[in-house]
Coordinates of C-alpha atoms in Angstrom, one line a residue:
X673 CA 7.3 -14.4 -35.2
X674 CA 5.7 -11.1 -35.6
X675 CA 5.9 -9.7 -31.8
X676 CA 4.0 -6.7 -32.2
X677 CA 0.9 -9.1 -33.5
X678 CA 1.3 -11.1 -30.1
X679 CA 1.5 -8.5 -28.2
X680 CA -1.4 -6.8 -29.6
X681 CA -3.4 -10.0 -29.2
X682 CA -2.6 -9.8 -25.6
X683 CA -4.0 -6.5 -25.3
X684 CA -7.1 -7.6 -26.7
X685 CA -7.8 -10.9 -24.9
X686 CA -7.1 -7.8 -21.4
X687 CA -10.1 -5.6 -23.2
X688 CA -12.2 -8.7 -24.1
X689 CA -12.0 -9.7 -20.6
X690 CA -12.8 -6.3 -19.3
X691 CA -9.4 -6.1 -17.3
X692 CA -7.5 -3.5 -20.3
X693 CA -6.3 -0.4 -17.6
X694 CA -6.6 3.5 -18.9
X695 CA -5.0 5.9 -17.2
X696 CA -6.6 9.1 -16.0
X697 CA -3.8 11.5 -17.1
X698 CA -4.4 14.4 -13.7
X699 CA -2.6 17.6 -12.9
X700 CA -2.9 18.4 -9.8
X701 CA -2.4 21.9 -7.9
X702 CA -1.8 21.2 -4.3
X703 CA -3.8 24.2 -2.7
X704 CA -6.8 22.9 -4.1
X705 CA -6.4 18.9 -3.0
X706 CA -8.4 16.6 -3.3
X707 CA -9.5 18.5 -7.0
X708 CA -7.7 18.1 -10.2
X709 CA -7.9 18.7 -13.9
X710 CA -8.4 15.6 -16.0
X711 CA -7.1 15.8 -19.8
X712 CA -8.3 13.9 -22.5
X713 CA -8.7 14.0 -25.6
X714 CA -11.7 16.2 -25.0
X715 CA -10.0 18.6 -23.1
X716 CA -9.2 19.5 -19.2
X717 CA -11.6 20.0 -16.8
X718 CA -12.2 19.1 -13.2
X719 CA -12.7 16.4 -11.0
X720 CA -12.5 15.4 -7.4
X721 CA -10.1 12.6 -6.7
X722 CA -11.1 10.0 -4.6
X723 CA -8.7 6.6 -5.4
X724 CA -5.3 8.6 -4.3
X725 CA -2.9 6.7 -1.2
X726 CA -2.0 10.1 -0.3
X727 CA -3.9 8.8 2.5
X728 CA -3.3 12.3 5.0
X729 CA -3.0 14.8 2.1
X730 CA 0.6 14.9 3.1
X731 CA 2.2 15.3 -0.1
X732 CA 0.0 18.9 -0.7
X733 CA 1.3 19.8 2.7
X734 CA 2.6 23.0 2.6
X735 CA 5.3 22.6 5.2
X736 CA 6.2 19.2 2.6
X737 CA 6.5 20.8 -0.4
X738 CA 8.8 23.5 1.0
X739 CA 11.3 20.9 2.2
X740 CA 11.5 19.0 -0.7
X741 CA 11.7 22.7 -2.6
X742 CA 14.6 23.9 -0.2
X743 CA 17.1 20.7 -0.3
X744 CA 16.2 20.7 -4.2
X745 CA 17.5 23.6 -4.2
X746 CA 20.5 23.1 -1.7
X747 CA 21.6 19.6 -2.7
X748 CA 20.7 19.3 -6.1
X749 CA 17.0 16.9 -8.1
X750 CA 19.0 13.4 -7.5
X751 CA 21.2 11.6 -5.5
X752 CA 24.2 11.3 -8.1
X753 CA 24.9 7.7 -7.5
X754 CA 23.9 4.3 -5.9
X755 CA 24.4 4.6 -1.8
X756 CA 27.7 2.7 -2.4
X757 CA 29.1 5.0 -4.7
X758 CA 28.3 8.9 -3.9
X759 CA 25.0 8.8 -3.2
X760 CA 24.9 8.7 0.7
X761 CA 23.0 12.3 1.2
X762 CA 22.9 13.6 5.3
X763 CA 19.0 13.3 4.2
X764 CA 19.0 9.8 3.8
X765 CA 20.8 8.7 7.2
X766 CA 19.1 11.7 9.3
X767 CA 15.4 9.8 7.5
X768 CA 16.9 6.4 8.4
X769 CA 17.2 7.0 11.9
X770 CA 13.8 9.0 12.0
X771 CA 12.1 5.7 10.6
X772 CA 14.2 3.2 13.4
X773 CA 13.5 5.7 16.3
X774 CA 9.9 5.5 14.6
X775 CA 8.8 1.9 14.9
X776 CA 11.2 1.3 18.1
X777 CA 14.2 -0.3 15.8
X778 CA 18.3 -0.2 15.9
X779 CA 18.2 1.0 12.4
X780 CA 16.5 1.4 9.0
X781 CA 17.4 1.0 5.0
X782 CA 15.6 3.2 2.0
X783 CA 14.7 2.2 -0.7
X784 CA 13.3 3.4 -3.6
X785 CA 9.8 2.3 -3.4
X786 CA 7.6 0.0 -1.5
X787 CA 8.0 -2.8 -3.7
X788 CA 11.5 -2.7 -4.2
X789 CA 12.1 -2.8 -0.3
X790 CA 9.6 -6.0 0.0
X791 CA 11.3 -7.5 -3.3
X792 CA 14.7 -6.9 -2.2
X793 CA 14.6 -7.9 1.3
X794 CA 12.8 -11.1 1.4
X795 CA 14.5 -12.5 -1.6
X796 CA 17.6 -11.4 0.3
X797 CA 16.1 -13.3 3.1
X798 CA 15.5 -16.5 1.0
X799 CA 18.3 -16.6 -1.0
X800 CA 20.9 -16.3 2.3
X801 CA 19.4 -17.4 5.3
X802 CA 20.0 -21.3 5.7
X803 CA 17.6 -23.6 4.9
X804 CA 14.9 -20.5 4.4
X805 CA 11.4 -21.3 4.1
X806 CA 9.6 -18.1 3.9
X807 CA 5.5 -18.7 4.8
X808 CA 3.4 -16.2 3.2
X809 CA 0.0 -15.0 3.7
X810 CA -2.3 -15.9 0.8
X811 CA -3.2 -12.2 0.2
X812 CA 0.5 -11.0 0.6
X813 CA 1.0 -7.9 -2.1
X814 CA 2.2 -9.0 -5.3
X815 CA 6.3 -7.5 -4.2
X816 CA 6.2 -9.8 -1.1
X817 CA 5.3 -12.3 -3.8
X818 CA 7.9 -11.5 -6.0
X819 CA 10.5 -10.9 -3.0
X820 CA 9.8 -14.7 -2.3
X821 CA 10.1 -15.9 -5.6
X822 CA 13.4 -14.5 -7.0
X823 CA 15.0 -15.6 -3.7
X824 CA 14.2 -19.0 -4.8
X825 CA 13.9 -20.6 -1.0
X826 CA 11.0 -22.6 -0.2
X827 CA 7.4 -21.5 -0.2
X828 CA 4.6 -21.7 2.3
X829 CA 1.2 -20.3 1.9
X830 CA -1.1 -19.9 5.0
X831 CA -4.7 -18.8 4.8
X832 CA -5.1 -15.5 5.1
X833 CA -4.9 -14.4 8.9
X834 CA -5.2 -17.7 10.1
X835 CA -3.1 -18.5 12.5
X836 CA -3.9 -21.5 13.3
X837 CA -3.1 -23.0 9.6
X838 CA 0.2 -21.2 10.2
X839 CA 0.9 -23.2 13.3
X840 CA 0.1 -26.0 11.5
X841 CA 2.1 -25.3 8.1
X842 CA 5.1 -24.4 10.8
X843 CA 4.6 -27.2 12.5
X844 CA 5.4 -29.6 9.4
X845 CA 8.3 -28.3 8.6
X846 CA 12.0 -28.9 9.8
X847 CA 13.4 -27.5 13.3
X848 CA 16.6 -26.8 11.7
X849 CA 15.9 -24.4 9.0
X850 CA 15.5 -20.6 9.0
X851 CA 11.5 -20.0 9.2
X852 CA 10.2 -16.5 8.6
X853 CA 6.5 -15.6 8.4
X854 CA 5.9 -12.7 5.9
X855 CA 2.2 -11.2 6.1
X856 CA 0.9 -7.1 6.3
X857 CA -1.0 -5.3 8.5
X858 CA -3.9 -3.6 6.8
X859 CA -4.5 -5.8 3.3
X860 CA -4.9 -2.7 0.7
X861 CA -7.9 -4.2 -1.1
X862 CA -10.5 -5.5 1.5
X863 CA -8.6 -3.2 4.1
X864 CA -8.9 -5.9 6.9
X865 CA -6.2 -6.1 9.5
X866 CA -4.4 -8.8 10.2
X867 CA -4.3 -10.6 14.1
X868 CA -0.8 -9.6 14.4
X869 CA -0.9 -10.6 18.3
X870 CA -1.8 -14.1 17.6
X871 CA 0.4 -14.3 14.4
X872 CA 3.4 -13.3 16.5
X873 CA 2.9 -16.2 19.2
X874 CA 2.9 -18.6 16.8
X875 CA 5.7 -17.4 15.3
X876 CA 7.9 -17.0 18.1
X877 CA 6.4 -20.4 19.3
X878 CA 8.3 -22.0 16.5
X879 CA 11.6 -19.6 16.5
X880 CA 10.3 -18.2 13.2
X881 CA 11.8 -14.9 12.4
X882 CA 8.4 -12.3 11.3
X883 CA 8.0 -9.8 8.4
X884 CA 5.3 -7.5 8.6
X885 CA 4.5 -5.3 5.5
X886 CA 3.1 -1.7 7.0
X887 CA 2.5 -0.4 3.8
X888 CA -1.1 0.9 4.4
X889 CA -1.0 1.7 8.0
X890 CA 2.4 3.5 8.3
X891 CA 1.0 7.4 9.2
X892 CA -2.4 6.2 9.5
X893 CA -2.1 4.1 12.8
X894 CA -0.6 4.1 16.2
X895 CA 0.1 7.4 18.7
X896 CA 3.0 8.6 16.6
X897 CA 1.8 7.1 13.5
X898 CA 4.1 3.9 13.7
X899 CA 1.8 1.5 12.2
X900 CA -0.6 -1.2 13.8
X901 CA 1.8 -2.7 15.4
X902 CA 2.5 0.1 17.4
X903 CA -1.2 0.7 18.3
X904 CA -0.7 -2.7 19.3
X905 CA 1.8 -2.4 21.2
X906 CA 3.8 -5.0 19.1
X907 CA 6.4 -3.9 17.7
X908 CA 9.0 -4.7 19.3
X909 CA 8.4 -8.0 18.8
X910 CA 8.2 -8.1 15.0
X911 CA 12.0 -8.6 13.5
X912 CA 11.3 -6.7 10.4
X913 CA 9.4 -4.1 9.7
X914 CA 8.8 -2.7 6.5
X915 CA 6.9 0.5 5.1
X916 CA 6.7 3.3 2.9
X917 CA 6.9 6.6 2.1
X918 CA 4.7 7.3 -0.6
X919 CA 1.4 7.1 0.5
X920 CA 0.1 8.2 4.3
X921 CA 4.0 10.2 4.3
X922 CA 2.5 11.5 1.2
X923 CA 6.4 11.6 -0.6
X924 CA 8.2 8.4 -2.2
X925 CA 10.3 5.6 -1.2
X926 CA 10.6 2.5 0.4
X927 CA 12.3 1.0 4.0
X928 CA 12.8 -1.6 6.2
X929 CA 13.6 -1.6 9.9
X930 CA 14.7 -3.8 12.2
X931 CA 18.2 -4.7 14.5
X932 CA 21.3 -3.3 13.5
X933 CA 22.9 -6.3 11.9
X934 CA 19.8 -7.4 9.8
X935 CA 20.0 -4.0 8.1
X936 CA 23.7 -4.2 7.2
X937 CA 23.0 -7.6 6.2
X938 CA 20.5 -6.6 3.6
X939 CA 22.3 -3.4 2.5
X940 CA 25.4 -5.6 2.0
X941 CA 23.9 -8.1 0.0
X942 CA 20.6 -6.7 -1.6
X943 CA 21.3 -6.5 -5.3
X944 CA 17.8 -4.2 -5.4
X945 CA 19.9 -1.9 -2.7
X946 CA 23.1 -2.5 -4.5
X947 CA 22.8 -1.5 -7.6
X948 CA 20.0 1.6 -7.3
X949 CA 20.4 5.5 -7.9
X950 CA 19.5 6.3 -4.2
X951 CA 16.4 8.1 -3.0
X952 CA 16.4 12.2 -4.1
X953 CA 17.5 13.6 -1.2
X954 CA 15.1 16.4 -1.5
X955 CA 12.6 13.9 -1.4
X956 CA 14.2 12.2 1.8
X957 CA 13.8 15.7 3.3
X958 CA 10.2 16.2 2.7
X959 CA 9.5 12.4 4.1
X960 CA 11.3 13.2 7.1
X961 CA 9.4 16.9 7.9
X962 CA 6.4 14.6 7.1
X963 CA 6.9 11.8 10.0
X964 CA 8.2 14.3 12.3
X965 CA 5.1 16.0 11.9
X966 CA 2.7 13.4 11.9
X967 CA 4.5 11.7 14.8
X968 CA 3.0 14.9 17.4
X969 CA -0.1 15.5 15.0
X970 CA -3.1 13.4 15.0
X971 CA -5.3 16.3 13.6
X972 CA -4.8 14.5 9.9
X973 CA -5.5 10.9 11.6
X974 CA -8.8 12.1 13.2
X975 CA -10.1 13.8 10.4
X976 CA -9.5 11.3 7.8
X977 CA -11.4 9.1 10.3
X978 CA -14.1 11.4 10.9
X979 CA -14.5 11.1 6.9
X980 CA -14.4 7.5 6.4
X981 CA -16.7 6.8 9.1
X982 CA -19.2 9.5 7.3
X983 CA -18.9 8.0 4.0
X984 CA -19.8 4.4 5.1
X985 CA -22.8 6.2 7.0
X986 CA -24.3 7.3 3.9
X987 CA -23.4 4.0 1.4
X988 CA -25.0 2.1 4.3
X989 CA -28.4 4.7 4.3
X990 CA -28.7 3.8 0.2
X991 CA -27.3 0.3 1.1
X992 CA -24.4 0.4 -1.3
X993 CA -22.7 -2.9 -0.4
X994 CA -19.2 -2.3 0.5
X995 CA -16.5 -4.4 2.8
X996 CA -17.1 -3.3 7.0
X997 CA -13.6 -3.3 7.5
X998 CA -11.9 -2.0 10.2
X999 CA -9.9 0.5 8.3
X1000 CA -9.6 3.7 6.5
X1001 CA -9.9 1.6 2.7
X1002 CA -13.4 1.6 1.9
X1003 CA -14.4 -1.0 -1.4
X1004 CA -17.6 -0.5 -3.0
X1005 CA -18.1 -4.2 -4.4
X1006 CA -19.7 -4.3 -8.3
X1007 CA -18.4 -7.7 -9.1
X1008 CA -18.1 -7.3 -12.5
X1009 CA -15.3 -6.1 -14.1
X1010 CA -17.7 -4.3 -17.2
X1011 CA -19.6 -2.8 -14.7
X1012 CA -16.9 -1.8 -12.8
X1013 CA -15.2 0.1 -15.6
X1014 CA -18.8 1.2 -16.7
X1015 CA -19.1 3.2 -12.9
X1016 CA -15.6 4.6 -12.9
X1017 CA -16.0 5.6 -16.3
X1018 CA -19.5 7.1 -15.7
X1019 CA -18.4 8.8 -12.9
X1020 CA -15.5 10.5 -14.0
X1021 CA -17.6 11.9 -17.3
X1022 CA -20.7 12.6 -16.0
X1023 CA -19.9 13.4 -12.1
X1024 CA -16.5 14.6 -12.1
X1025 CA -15.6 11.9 -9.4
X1026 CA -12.2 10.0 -10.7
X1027 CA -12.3 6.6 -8.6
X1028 CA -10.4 3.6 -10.4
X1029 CA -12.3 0.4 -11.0
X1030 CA -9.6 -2.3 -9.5
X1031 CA -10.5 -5.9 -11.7
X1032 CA -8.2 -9.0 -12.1
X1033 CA -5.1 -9.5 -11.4
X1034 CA -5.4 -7.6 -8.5
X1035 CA -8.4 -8.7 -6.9
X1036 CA -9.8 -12.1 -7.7
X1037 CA -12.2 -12.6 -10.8
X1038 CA -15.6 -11.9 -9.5
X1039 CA -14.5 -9.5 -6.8
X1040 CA -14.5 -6.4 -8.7
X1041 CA -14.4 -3.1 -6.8
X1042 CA -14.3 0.6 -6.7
X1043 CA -11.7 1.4 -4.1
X1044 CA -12.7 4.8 -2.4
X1045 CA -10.0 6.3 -0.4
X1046 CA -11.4 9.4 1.9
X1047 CA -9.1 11.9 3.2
X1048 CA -8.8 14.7 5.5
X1049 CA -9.2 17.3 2.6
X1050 CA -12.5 16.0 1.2
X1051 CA -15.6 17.9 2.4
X1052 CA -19.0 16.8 3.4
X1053 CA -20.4 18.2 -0.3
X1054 CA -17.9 16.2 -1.9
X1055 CA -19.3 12.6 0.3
X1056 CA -22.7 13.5 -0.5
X1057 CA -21.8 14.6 -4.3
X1058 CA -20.1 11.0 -4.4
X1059 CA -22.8 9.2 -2.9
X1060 CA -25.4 10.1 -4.6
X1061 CA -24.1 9.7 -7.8
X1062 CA -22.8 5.7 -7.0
X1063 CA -26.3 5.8 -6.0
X1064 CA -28.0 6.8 -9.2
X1065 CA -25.4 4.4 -11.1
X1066 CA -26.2 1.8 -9.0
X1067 CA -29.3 1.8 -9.4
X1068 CA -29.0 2.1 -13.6
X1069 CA -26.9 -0.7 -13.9
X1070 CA -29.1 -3.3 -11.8
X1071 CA -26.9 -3.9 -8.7
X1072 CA -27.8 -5.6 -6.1
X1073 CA -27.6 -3.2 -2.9
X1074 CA -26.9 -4.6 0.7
X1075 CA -29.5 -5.9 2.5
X1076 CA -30.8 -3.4 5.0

């Protein structure tokens, strides 16, 4: 077999398609967020970045940057060693019990990412708890997925925030097994939020243990930043929370929270804890002076409101369709995945404005977006700059606007 043929046709049947990803190669300086300089082949030169999950500008925070400096410079670049072996930092369990006191919790467990502490945990979940069927909202992110999958229980898909199929799929299924119901709060590409009131009462209707994914709302939501459910006032009913670090915290990592004994039972028997390099500690540091600061600062919060509410203000004047979500993820629909790359592409040569087109697998065929993320540090120029030039694209490439 010649592999590098197969893989190359691979590659091709991605560009035919209109699904092939390039990377916009940026270096950033973080006194002059959101701007960058893009390199290519033709150069460097700048552009205003609009598709980061540095939701709060958080990772250019000064106050950041000079705790992850000072432990870097203290405690060394990395942690030395799984958590098991040497790699236990006073960073990590000082963080730890930041991110439990956080979402109202006995205790937390890093990770390394996001999608290694939804993969680890809930195929920790499946493979151990007795009889485990895990039921998963149809939109779930592609870790939860794969969490789900490798711990090889059985399945259940429920329509997305419905909770009346869940009752129903919970409802068909054994009283004596485990149950948990895996969903997330705010869904990353539409950015809708999920009735996490109503999903709880039927969980806890049917003794079903709940897994909520806080991925895009930790930082963002709540009166210490805590997520939705704590806007809500929900979480402490939800049994596991899991979150983040690397976007609205604006560092890196991963975590889970919940009691005492479900975290040592998922750092005892989580291969994808296990066996890891831990978490830098110097990054550790910098995510915990981040939460501490955004738990008594809502000045971030407000203003990236203030900004998302102005940009969907001026797409709705030149009737730019885009989803009326509820949250701070704003997708322009193009529904084309040719067009799509055509706008980002456009954009980022003749505008200056790097937004990613997001195409199949990770939104459905037909669906095709551009997936504008404002933050605090982008100015009113830099909304009307981006506006108008979607605008003048839109307009050059036929699409349909919104109907005023």
């Amino acid at each position: 077999m010649n592999y590098d043929a197969f893989f190359a046709d691979q590659l091709d049947q991605l560009r035919a398609e209109g699904n092939y990803r390039v990377f916009a190669e940026l270096e950033r300086d973080a006194g002059d967020a959101p701007n960058a300089r893009l390199h290519s082949a033709a150069g460097a030169r700048p552009v205003t970045v609009w598709c980061s999950n540095d939701y709060l500008g958080m990772g250019k925070a000064d106050f950041v940057r000079q705790a992850v400096a000072d432990a870097a410079l203290q405690d060394g670049a990395g942690a030395g060693g799984t958590r098991n072996i040497s790699g236990t930092a006073t960073q990590h369990v000082a963080l730890e019990r930041e991110l439990a006191d956080l979402h109202g919790k006995e205790a937390a467990l890093l990770f390394t990412s996001g999608y290694v502490s939804n993969w680890a945990s809930l195929s920790t979940l499946g493979a151990r708890l007795p009889n485990c069927t895990i039921l998963s909202d149809e939109m779930n992110h592609a870790s939860m997925i794969e969490g789900i999958r490798h711990g090889r229980g059985r399945k259940v898909i429920w329509k997305h925030n419905d909770p009346e199929d869940l009752n129903r799929k919970l409802s068909e299924l054994p009283r004596n097994g485990a149950k948990v119901v895996a969903f997330e709060s705010v869904y990353s590409m539409d950015g809708d939020i999920a009735p996490i009131r109503e999903i709880l009462d039927v969980a806890e209707a049917h003794n079903a243990m709940t897994y909520l994914d806080e991925v895009h709302a930790v930082g963002l939501y709540g009166p210490q930043g805590g997520g939705i459910a704590e806007r809500e006032g929900l979480a402490h009913r939800v049994s596991l929370i899991e979150g983040t670090l690397g976007k609205a915290f604006g560092v890196m990592g991963g975590y889970v929270s919940g009691s005492a004994v479900m975290c040592d039972f998922i750092r005892s028997f989580a291969s994808g804890f296990i066996f890891t390099t831990a978490l830098p500690p110097a990054l550790a540091a910098g995510a915990l002076t981040s939460i501490r600061h955004l738990r008594r600062s809502d000045l971030e919060r407000r203003r990236q409101q203030a900004n998302v509410a102005a940009l969907r203000a001026r797409l709705d004047a030149l009737r730019i369709p885009h989803h009326a979500n509820p949250s701070h993820i704003v997708p322009v629909m193009v529904g084309d995945p040719f067009k799509a790359k055509f706008l980002s592409d456009t954009l980022l040569e003749n505008h200056g404005i790097c937004v990613q087109p997001i195409n199949y697998p990770t939104v459905p065929k037909g669906t095709e977006r551009l997936r504008i993320t404002p933050s605090p540090l982008h100015s009113a120029q830099d909304i009307a700059h981006l506006v108008e030039a979607l605008s003048g694209l839109w307009s050059q490439c036929a699409l349909s606007r919104a109907v005023a």
